[in-house]
Amino acid sequence: MSFASFGLHPSLLKAVEELGYQQPTPIQQAAIPAILNQQDVMAGAQTGTGKTAAFALPILHALADVTSAASTVKALVLTPTRELAQQVGQSFKDYGQYLPLHTVIAYGGVSINPQLSAIEQGVDILVATPGRLIDLLSRQAIDLSALTYFVLDEADRMLDMGFIDDIKRILRTMQKERQTLLFSATFDDAIFKLSQQLLNNPELIEVDQRNAAASQVEQIAYEVDKHRKREITSYLIGSKNWQQVLVFTRTKQGADDLAKEMCKDGLKTAAIHGDKSQGARERALEGFKEGSIRVLVATDVASRGLDIPQLKYVINYELPHNAEDYIHRIGRTGRAGETGTAITLLSADEKWLLDEVHKILDTHLMQQWLPGYEPSLEQDFSHTPKKGRGRGNSAKPRGRSRRR
Ligand code: AMP
């Protein structure tokens, strides 16, 4: 299947070709025709599957020949984070570069003035985070009454981040006659409830993203003593000469501490998390993309939606408490057909978290020892630790790489 077979506008085909996209990804194959067919869509797809083009291309196609006033927003994409807003907005600009459409990106944490001036120049497509959009609406800088496309991107994360009331408030400013597209990496009751309020007879699209992600990403778990995690991280990156590595920690403090230690190990490292200013996050991300920063340590919220093309290595320095985040983390690599490696550094107290990951992955990670970093004898990786249980049954042969 080719992009041309969707009957997309020639300007879009040209842009897509220049970006080097040879064929549509599974989510694009399923979603583009449905959206072109003017249906509401509820799609299960995480970042990395090509989901942005799956909604951006048909929207741009439909708007390509619309000639109404540029100051009325025709398509709105809501994203949970600033980084995702930037990425999605940039994708609209890239795909639509040969079309006379204006895309404006609006998010908080930075001055609103440049965004207001951009809006004054005209806005056909607005990509925004909820808080800043409400700000714009309350200043009457933006009018959503003529909106024809509404996209809720990463809807699961929107709900996790407590944006439901903001979303409802924004919805009240829109007309009912519109096409609504909901994208979410995961589905639960809350998402289905939201979809009932938002969508009209939607087409349900689910590509087998979990297995698709897993098949492109080699996943390994090294059992290791907790106090040696920093050492093994630097060792892996240095000895294997990995040049661009995204490392996940659970806490902001943990991210900062690790970044400092890694710098001491001679690895150019930066941390991104919610306490860093928008400018600092953007600088770190830019440095990481262009290669001046070799290791980026991130918390889950900060990393959400990051698109780092060709990222090959992800290290889970600690497993997330929410197993779904594991899928998001490893989805940073192995994107759009590329291969990647996701390493988990597993200390004995995290075994129960790995069990949670196994449940949602529906497969078992290969657990190994890295020679020289074998866990000490008293560590018990075989059972979920329970309060008050002794460690008497934990002895395992010490040895070289062991696979289960
Ligand atoms: P997304 O899931 O939208 O964040 O996209 C993930 C990455 O895949 C981005 O870097 C896109 O530029 C890229 N991408 C999207 N569609 C395709 C395609 N059909 N072929 C190759 N790369 C793609």
Short mmCIF file of C-alpha atoms and ligand atoms in Angstrom, two decimals:
data_model
loop_
_atom_site.label_atom_id
_atom_site.label_comp_id
_atom_site.label_asym_id
_atom_site.label_seq_id
_atom_site.Cartn_x
_atom_site.Cartn_y
_atom_site.Cartn_z
CA MET A 1 0.00 0.00 0.00
CA SER A 2 1.27 3.48 -0.84
CA PHE A 3 0.38 6.96 0.42
CA ALA A 4 -0.83 7.79 -3.10
CA SER A 5 -3.50 5.09 -2.86
CA PHE A 6 -5.32 7.13 -0.21
CA GLY A 7 -5.90 9.82 -2.82
CA LEU A 8 -4.12 12.41 -0.69
CA HIS A 9 -3.42 15.92 -1.99
CA PRO A 10 -0.27 16.01 -4.18
CA SER A 11 1.37 18.57 -1.86
CA LEU A 12 1.09 16.10 0.99
CA LEU A 13 2.47 13.25 -1.08
CA LYS A 14 5.42 15.41 -1.99
CA ALA A 15 6.10 16.30 1.66
CA VAL A 16 5.78 12.70 2.82
CA GLU A 17 8.12 11.53 0.09
CA GLU A 18 10.70 14.13 1.05
CA LEU A 19 10.50 12.93 4.63
CA GLY A 20 11.47 9.50 3.37
CA TYR A 21 8.24 7.70 4.29
CA GLN A 22 8.00 4.81 1.90
CA GLN A 23 4.79 3.23 3.01
CA PRO A 24 2.10 3.90 5.57
CA THR A 25 2.47 2.28 8.99
CA PRO A 26 -0.36 -0.02 10.20
CA ILE A 27 -2.12 2.75 12.15
CA GLN A 28 -1.92 5.00 9.09
CA GLN A 29 -3.31 2.27 6.84
CA ALA A 30 -6.28 1.87 9.14
CA ALA A 31 -6.95 5.44 10.26
CA ILE A 32 -6.33 7.54 7.13
CA PRO A 33 -9.19 6.05 5.05
CA ALA A 34 -11.60 6.20 8.00
CA ILE A 35 -10.80 9.85 8.70
CA LEU A 36 -11.00 10.75 5.00
CA ASN A 37 -14.39 9.05 5.07
CA GLN A 38 -15.46 11.60 7.69
CA GLN A 39 -15.87 9.11 10.46
CA ASP A 40 -15.11 9.67 14.13
CA VAL A 41 -12.22 7.47 15.15
CA MET A 42 -11.09 5.92 18.40
CA ALA A 43 -7.62 4.56 17.87
CA GLY A 44 -5.26 2.65 20.07
CA ALA A 45 -1.78 3.80 19.18
CA GLN A 46 1.16 5.11 21.08
CA THR A 47 3.81 7.56 20.02
CA GLY A 48 6.26 5.86 17.71
CA THR A 49 3.68 4.08 15.57
CA GLY A 50 3.28 6.96 13.15
CA LYS A 51 0.00 8.03 14.74
CA THR A 52 0.59 11.75 14.19
CA ALA A 53 0.62 11.37 10.41
CA ALA A 54 -2.39 9.06 10.76
CA PHE A 55 -4.52 12.03 11.81
CA ALA A 56 -2.50 14.96 10.43
CA LEU A 57 -2.46 13.85 6.79
CA PRO A 58 -6.23 13.38 6.34
CA ILE A 59 -6.94 16.62 8.23
CA LEU A 60 -4.48 18.57 6.08
CA HIS A 61 -5.97 16.94 3.00
CA ALA A 62 -9.47 18.04 3.96
CA LEU A 63 -8.35 21.57 4.77
CA ALA A 64 -6.09 21.93 1.73
CA ASP A 65 -8.73 23.62 -0.38
CA VAL A 66 -10.69 25.41 2.31
CA THR A 67 -10.59 29.12 1.66
CA SER A 68 -12.46 30.56 4.65
CA ALA A 69 -10.85 33.20 6.88
CA ALA A 70 -7.53 32.03 8.24
CA SER A 71 -8.31 33.39 11.69
CA THR A 72 -10.89 30.72 12.42
CA VAL A 73 -9.48 27.52 13.85
CA LYS A 74 -10.56 24.59 11.74
CA ALA A 75 -8.68 21.82 13.48
CA LEU A 76 -7.69 21.57 17.13
CA VAL A 77 -5.29 18.97 18.52
CA LEU A 78 -5.09 18.75 22.30
CA THR A 79 -2.02 17.12 23.79
CA PRO A 80 -1.16 16.46 27.43
CA THR A 81 2.39 17.83 27.37
CA ARG A 82 4.31 20.72 25.87
CA GLU A 83 6.82 18.43 24.22
CA LEU A 84 4.10 16.49 22.48
CA ALA A 85 2.41 19.73 21.38
CA GLN A 86 5.67 20.85 19.83
CA GLN A 87 6.20 17.56 18.06
CA VAL A 88 2.68 17.24 16.75
CA GLY A 89 2.67 20.89 15.68
CA GLN A 90 5.97 20.44 13.90
CA SER A 91 4.58 17.38 12.11
CA PHE A 92 1.62 19.43 10.84
CA LYS A 93 4.09 22.05 9.61
CA ASP A 94 6.30 19.44 7.95
CA TYR A 95 3.47 17.57 6.25
CA GLY A 96 1.70 20.80 5.31
CA GLN A 97 4.76 22.71 4.12
CA TYR A 98 3.45 22.98 0.55
CA LEU A 99 -0.04 24.02 1.60
CA PRO A 100 -1.12 27.57 2.45
CA LEU A 101 -2.26 26.59 5.96
CA HIS A 102 -1.21 28.11 9.26
CA THR A 103 -0.39 25.87 12.21
CA VAL A 104 0.05 27.46 15.63
CA ILE A 105 1.46 25.65 18.65
CA ALA A 106 0.39 26.88 22.10
CA TYR A 107 1.56 25.58 25.47
CA GLY A 108 2.24 26.91 28.92
CA GLY A 109 5.51 27.52 30.73
CA VAL A 110 6.54 30.16 28.20
CA SER A 111 5.32 33.68 27.45
CA ILE A 112 1.90 33.80 25.81
CA ASN A 113 2.75 36.86 23.69
CA PRO A 114 4.50 35.16 20.76
CA GLN A 115 1.61 32.70 20.63
CA LEU A 116 -0.89 35.58 20.57
CA SER A 117 0.97 37.22 17.70
CA ALA A 118 1.12 33.95 15.80
CA ILE A 119 -2.64 33.60 16.24
CA GLU A 120 -3.15 37.12 14.93
CA GLN A 121 -1.32 36.15 11.73
CA GLY A 122 -3.96 33.47 11.19
CA VAL A 123 -4.54 29.98 12.48
CA ASP A 124 -6.10 27.08 10.64
CA ILE A 125 -4.69 24.34 12.85
CA LEU A 126 -4.08 24.79 16.55
CA VAL A 127 -2.04 22.31 18.55
CA ALA A 128 -2.31 23.09 22.25
CA THR A 129 -2.09 21.86 25.81
CA PRO A 130 -5.33 22.30 27.79
CA GLY A 131 -4.19 24.95 30.30
CA ARG A 132 -2.83 27.35 27.71
CA LEU A 133 -5.81 26.85 25.45
CA ILE A 134 -8.18 27.81 28.26
CA ASP A 135 -6.06 30.88 28.83
CA LEU A 136 -6.37 31.78 25.14
CA LEU A 137 -10.11 31.15 25.20
CA SER A 138 -10.63 33.31 28.25
CA ARG A 139 -8.72 36.15 26.55
CA GLN A 140 -10.98 35.61 23.54
CA ALA A 141 -7.87 35.27 21.44
CA ILE A 142 -9.22 32.13 19.86
CA ASP A 143 -12.60 31.08 18.55
CA LEU A 144 -13.44 27.39 18.30
CA SER A 145 -17.03 27.80 17.14
CA ALA A 146 -16.23 26.89 13.52
CA LEU A 147 -14.05 23.91 14.38
CA THR A 148 -14.48 20.91 12.09
CA TYR A 149 -11.75 18.60 13.47
CA PHE A 150 -11.02 17.88 17.10
CA VAL A 151 -8.20 15.48 18.00
CA LEU A 152 -7.56 14.31 21.53
CA ASP A 153 -4.04 12.94 21.50
CA GLU A 154 -2.75 10.59 24.21
CA ALA A 155 -6.15 10.68 25.84
CA ASP A 156 -5.10 8.23 28.55
CA ARG A 157 -2.35 10.53 29.70
CA MET A 158 -4.74 13.49 29.58
CA LEU A 159 -6.96 11.73 32.08
CA ASP A 160 -3.99 10.58 34.20
CA MET A 161 -2.84 14.18 34.40
CA GLY A 162 -6.26 15.32 35.59
CA PHE A 163 -7.28 17.29 32.49
CA ILE A 164 -10.84 15.99 32.31
CA ASP A 165 -12.50 19.19 33.57
CA ASP A 166 -10.38 21.29 31.23
CA ILE A 167 -11.38 19.08 28.32
CA LYS A 168 -15.06 19.42 29.19
CA ARG A 169 -14.70 23.18 29.44
CA ILE A 170 -13.01 23.34 26.04
CA LEU A 171 -15.67 21.10 24.51
CA ARG A 172 -18.40 23.53 25.51
CA THR A 173 -16.88 26.14 23.21
CA MET A 174 -17.13 23.92 20.13
CA GLN A 175 -19.98 23.20 17.78
CA LYS A 176 -21.40 19.67 17.79
CA GLU A 177 -21.06 19.24 14.04
CA ARG A 178 -17.45 18.17 13.90
CA GLN A 179 -15.28 15.14 13.38
CA THR A 180 -13.61 13.90 16.54
CA LEU A 181 -10.58 11.64 16.72
CA LEU A 182 -9.37 10.11 19.94
CA PHE A 183 -5.94 8.52 20.18
CA SER A 184 -4.82 6.67 23.26
CA ALA A 185 -2.00 4.25 24.03
CA THR A 186 -4.19 2.34 26.46
CA PHE A 187 -7.90 1.89 27.00
CA ASP A 188 -9.71 1.59 30.27
CA ASP A 189 -13.20 2.39 31.54
CA ALA A 190 -12.41 6.07 31.93
CA ILE A 191 -11.37 6.33 28.28
CA PHE A 192 -14.47 4.49 27.11
CA LYS A 193 -16.64 6.78 29.20
CA LEU A 194 -14.94 9.82 27.70
CA SER A 195 -15.32 8.40 24.22
CA GLN A 196 -19.06 8.03 24.72
CA GLN A 197 -19.32 11.73 25.48
CA LEU A 198 -17.06 12.79 22.66
CA LEU A 199 -17.46 10.50 19.71
CA ASN A 200 -20.31 9.79 17.39
CA ASN A 201 -20.50 6.20 16.20
CA PRO A 202 -16.72 5.92 16.01
CA GLU A 203 -14.68 3.47 14.04
CA LEU A 204 -12.53 1.53 16.47
CA ILE A 205 -8.99 1.05 15.28
CA GLU A 206 -6.50 -1.05 17.11
CA VAL A 207 -3.26 -2.06 15.58
CA ASP A 208 -1.31 -4.66 17.45
CA GLN A 209 1.05 -2.08 18.81
CA ARG A 210 2.28 -3.90 21.86
CA ASN A 211 3.52 -6.88 20.01
CA ALA A 212 4.63 -4.70 17.13
CA ALA A 213 6.69 -2.61 19.54
CA ALA A 214 8.04 -5.64 21.30
CA SER A 215 9.10 -7.32 18.09
CA GLN A 216 11.19 -4.32 17.02
CA VAL A 217 12.64 -3.68 20.45
CA GLU A 218 14.96 -6.19 22.01
CA GLN A 219 14.13 -6.22 25.70
CA ILE A 220 16.63 -7.40 28.28
CA ALA A 221 16.55 -7.28 32.08
CA TYR A 222 19.86 -7.40 33.94
CA GLU A 223 19.54 -8.50 37.53
CA VAL A 224 21.83 -6.27 39.51
CA ASP A 225 22.41 -4.99 43.03
CA LYS A 226 20.69 -1.66 43.53
CA HIS A 227 23.85 0.14 44.61
CA ARG A 228 25.65 -0.90 41.42
CA LYS A 229 23.07 0.44 38.97
CA ARG A 230 24.93 3.66 38.26
CA GLU A 231 28.14 1.77 37.64
CA ILE A 232 26.53 -0.74 35.26
CA THR A 233 24.80 2.08 33.37
CA SER A 234 28.07 3.88 32.68
CA TYR A 235 29.77 0.58 31.90
CA LEU A 236 27.15 -0.45 29.33
CA ILE A 237 27.16 2.92 27.59
CA GLY A 238 30.95 3.22 27.61
CA SER A 239 31.93 -0.35 26.77
CA LYS A 240 29.38 -0.70 23.99
CA ASN A 241 30.05 2.82 22.76
CA TRP A 242 26.38 3.82 22.72
CA GLN A 243 26.13 7.41 21.60
CA GLN A 244 22.51 8.30 22.34
CA VAL A 245 20.88 6.72 25.35
CA LEU A 246 17.64 7.63 27.09
CA VAL A 247 17.62 6.59 30.76
CA PHE A 248 14.48 6.49 32.87
CA THR A 249 14.30 7.10 36.59
CA ARG A 250 11.20 7.15 38.77
CA THR A 251 11.82 10.46 40.52
CA LYS A 252 13.01 13.94 39.62
CA GLN A 253 15.61 13.86 42.36
CA GLY A 254 16.80 10.48 41.10
CA ALA A 255 17.13 11.91 37.58
CA ASP A 256 19.19 14.87 38.79
CA ASP A 257 21.42 12.72 41.00
CA LEU A 258 22.06 10.19 38.28
CA ALA A 259 22.83 12.86 35.67
CA LYS A 260 25.42 14.38 38.03
CA GLU A 261 27.05 11.02 38.67
CA MET A 262 27.14 10.12 35.00
CA CYS A 263 28.84 13.43 34.21
CA LYS A 264 31.47 12.50 36.78
CA ASP A 265 31.91 9.25 34.87
CA GLY A 266 32.81 11.32 31.84
CA LEU A 267 29.51 10.89 30.01
CA LYS A 268 27.86 14.09 28.83
CA THR A 269 24.48 13.80 30.55
CA ALA A 270 21.44 16.02 31.11
CA ALA A 271 18.24 15.45 33.05
CA ILE A 272 14.70 16.44 32.10
CA HIS A 273 11.77 16.43 34.47
CA GLY A 274 8.81 18.51 35.52
CA ASP A 275 10.80 20.85 37.78
CA LYS A 276 13.06 21.98 34.96
CA SER A 277 12.07 25.11 33.07
CA GLN A 278 10.70 24.72 29.59
CA GLY A 279 13.86 26.34 28.21
CA ALA A 280 16.11 23.90 30.07
CA ARG A 281 14.07 20.94 28.82
CA GLU A 282 14.19 22.17 25.26
CA ARG A 283 17.95 22.79 25.41
CA ALA A 284 18.59 19.33 26.85
CA LEU A 285 16.43 17.71 24.20
CA GLU A 286 18.06 19.65 21.39
CA GLY A 287 21.53 18.73 22.66
CA PHE A 288 20.50 15.12 22.88
CA LYS A 289 19.11 15.10 19.34
CA GLU A 290 22.13 16.77 17.77
CA GLY A 291 24.65 14.69 19.75
CA SER A 292 26.27 17.12 22.18
CA ILE A 293 24.48 15.31 25.01
CA ARG A 294 25.04 11.59 25.01
CA VAL A 295 22.77 10.51 27.85
CA LEU A 296 19.39 11.97 28.69
CA VAL A 297 17.92 11.01 32.05
CA ALA A 298 14.17 11.49 32.17
CA THR A 299 11.16 10.90 34.34
CA ASP A 300 8.06 9.38 32.79
CA VAL A 301 6.01 12.56 32.56
CA ALA A 302 8.87 14.55 31.02
CA SER A 303 9.55 11.90 28.42
CA ARG A 304 5.98 11.49 27.37
CA GLY A 305 5.62 11.79 23.63
CA LEU A 306 9.28 12.54 22.96
CA ASP A 307 10.15 11.75 19.40
CA ILE A 308 13.84 11.17 18.98
CA PRO A 309 14.32 9.69 15.55
CA GLN A 310 16.76 6.77 15.39
CA LEU A 311 17.01 6.44 19.17
CA LYS A 312 18.47 2.97 19.64
CA TYR A 313 18.92 2.56 23.40
CA VAL A 314 16.62 2.96 26.33
CA ILE A 315 17.66 2.04 29.85
CA ASN A 316 15.13 1.57 32.62
CA TYR A 317 17.29 2.56 35.55
CA GLU A 318 14.27 1.83 37.69
CA LEU A 319 11.03 0.18 36.65
CA PRO A 320 7.98 2.45 36.68
CA HIS A 321 5.26 1.93 39.28
CA ASN A 322 2.72 2.04 36.51
CA ALA A 323 3.41 -0.86 34.17
CA GLU A 324 1.83 1.00 31.24
CA ASP A 325 4.72 3.47 31.47
CA TYR A 326 7.08 0.64 30.64
CA ILE A 327 5.39 0.35 27.25
CA HIS A 328 5.65 4.09 26.72
CA ARG A 329 9.30 4.05 27.70
CA ILE A 330 10.38 1.28 25.39
CA GLY A 331 8.24 2.84 22.66
CA ARG A 332 10.79 5.69 22.51
CA THR A 333 12.99 3.29 20.54
CA GLY A 334 12.20 0.90 17.70
CA ARG A 335 10.08 3.55 16.05
CA ALA A 336 8.48 3.32 12.64
CA GLY A 337 10.19 0.11 11.65
CA GLU A 338 13.62 0.78 13.19
CA THR A 339 15.10 -1.63 15.71
CA GLY A 340 16.05 -0.75 19.27
CA THR A 341 17.23 -2.15 22.56
CA ALA A 342 15.57 -1.59 25.93
CA ILE A 343 17.58 -2.61 28.97
CA THR A 344 16.01 -2.86 32.40
CA LEU A 345 18.26 -2.76 35.45
CA LEU A 346 16.37 -4.92 37.87
CA SER A 347 17.11 -4.90 41.58
CA ALA A 348 15.52 -7.56 43.77
CA ASP A 349 13.02 -5.14 45.33
CA GLU A 350 11.61 -4.41 41.86
CA LYS A 351 10.75 -7.98 40.97
CA TRP A 352 7.05 -7.34 41.66
CA LEU A 353 7.12 -4.42 39.22
CA LEU A 354 8.56 -6.71 36.57
CA ASP A 355 5.71 -9.14 37.26
CA GLU A 356 3.29 -6.28 36.54
CA VAL A 357 5.10 -5.52 33.28
CA HIS A 358 4.94 -9.18 32.28
CA LYS A 359 1.19 -9.18 32.84
CA ILE A 360 0.52 -6.34 30.44
CA LEU A 361 3.21 -7.32 27.93
CA ASP A 362 1.89 -10.82 27.79
CA THR A 363 5.44 -12.03 27.41
CA HIS A 364 8.44 -12.53 29.66
CA LEU A 365 11.57 -10.45 29.52
CA MET A 366 14.83 -12.25 29.24
CA GLN A 367 16.52 -11.96 32.67
CA GLN A 368 20.28 -12.16 32.67
CA TRP A 369 23.37 -11.37 34.64
CA LEU A 370 26.03 -9.16 33.15
CA PRO A 371 29.44 -10.67 33.84
CA GLY A 372 31.17 -8.62 36.52
CA TYR A 373 27.84 -7.23 37.74
CA GLU A 374 26.16 -10.40 39.01
CA PRO A 375 23.86 -9.66 41.94
CA SER A 376 25.15 -10.64 45.37
CA LEU A 377 24.10 -13.99 46.73
CA GLU A 378 21.60 -12.76 49.27
CA GLN A 379 19.47 -10.99 46.65
CA ASP A 380 16.29 -12.89 45.83
CA PHE A 381 14.98 -12.38 42.32
CA SER A 382 12.83 -15.46 42.14
CA HIS A 383 9.89 -14.39 44.25
CA THR A 384 7.99 -11.25 44.89
CA PRO A 385 9.34 -9.98 48.20
CA LYS A 386 6.71 -9.96 50.92
CA LYS A 387 6.89 -8.10 54.17
CA GLY A 388 8.69 -10.01 56.90
CA ARG A 389 9.75 -12.90 54.71
CA GLY A 390 13.23 -14.26 55.33
CA ARG A 391 15.82 -14.40 52.62
CA GLY A 392 17.02 -17.89 53.44
CA ASN A 393 15.92 -19.48 50.16
CA SER A 394 17.57 -17.01 47.84
CA ALA A 395 20.92 -18.55 47.05
CA LYS A 396 21.55 -18.97 43.35
CA PRO A 397 24.61 -20.16 41.58
CA ARG A 398 26.93 -17.31 40.82
CA GLY A 399 27.97 -17.46 37.27
CA ARG A 400 28.17 -15.94 33.88
CA SER A 401 25.21 -14.68 31.89
CA ARG A 402 22.23 -16.70 32.82
CA ARG A 403 19.07 -16.88 30.80
CA ARG A 404 15.71 -18.05 31.92
P1 AMP B 1 4.64 9.30 15.79
O1 AMP B 1 4.10 7.97 16.27
O2 AMP B 1 3.62 10.09 15.07
O3 AMP B 1 5.29 10.06 16.92
O4 AMP B 1 5.79 8.99 14.72
C1 AMP B 1 6.97 8.36 15.07
C2 AMP B 1 8.06 8.59 14.05
O5 AMP B 1 7.78 7.85 12.86
C3 AMP B 1 8.25 10.03 13.60
O6 AMP B 1 9.64 10.29 13.60
C4 AMP B 1 7.71 10.07 12.20
O7 AMP B 1 8.39 11.03 11.42
C5 AMP B 1 7.96 8.67 11.71
N1 AMP B 1 7.00 8.17 10.72
C6 AMP B 1 5.66 8.35 10.71
N2 AMP B 1 5.09 7.72 9.67
C7 AMP B 1 6.09 7.10 9.00
C8 AMP B 1 6.13 6.28 7.82
N3 AMP B 1 5.03 5.95 7.17
N4 AMP B 1 7.34 5.83 7.43
C9 AMP B 1 8.46 6.15 8.12
N5 AMP B 1 8.49 6.92 9.23
C10 AMP B 1 7.31 7.39 9.67
#
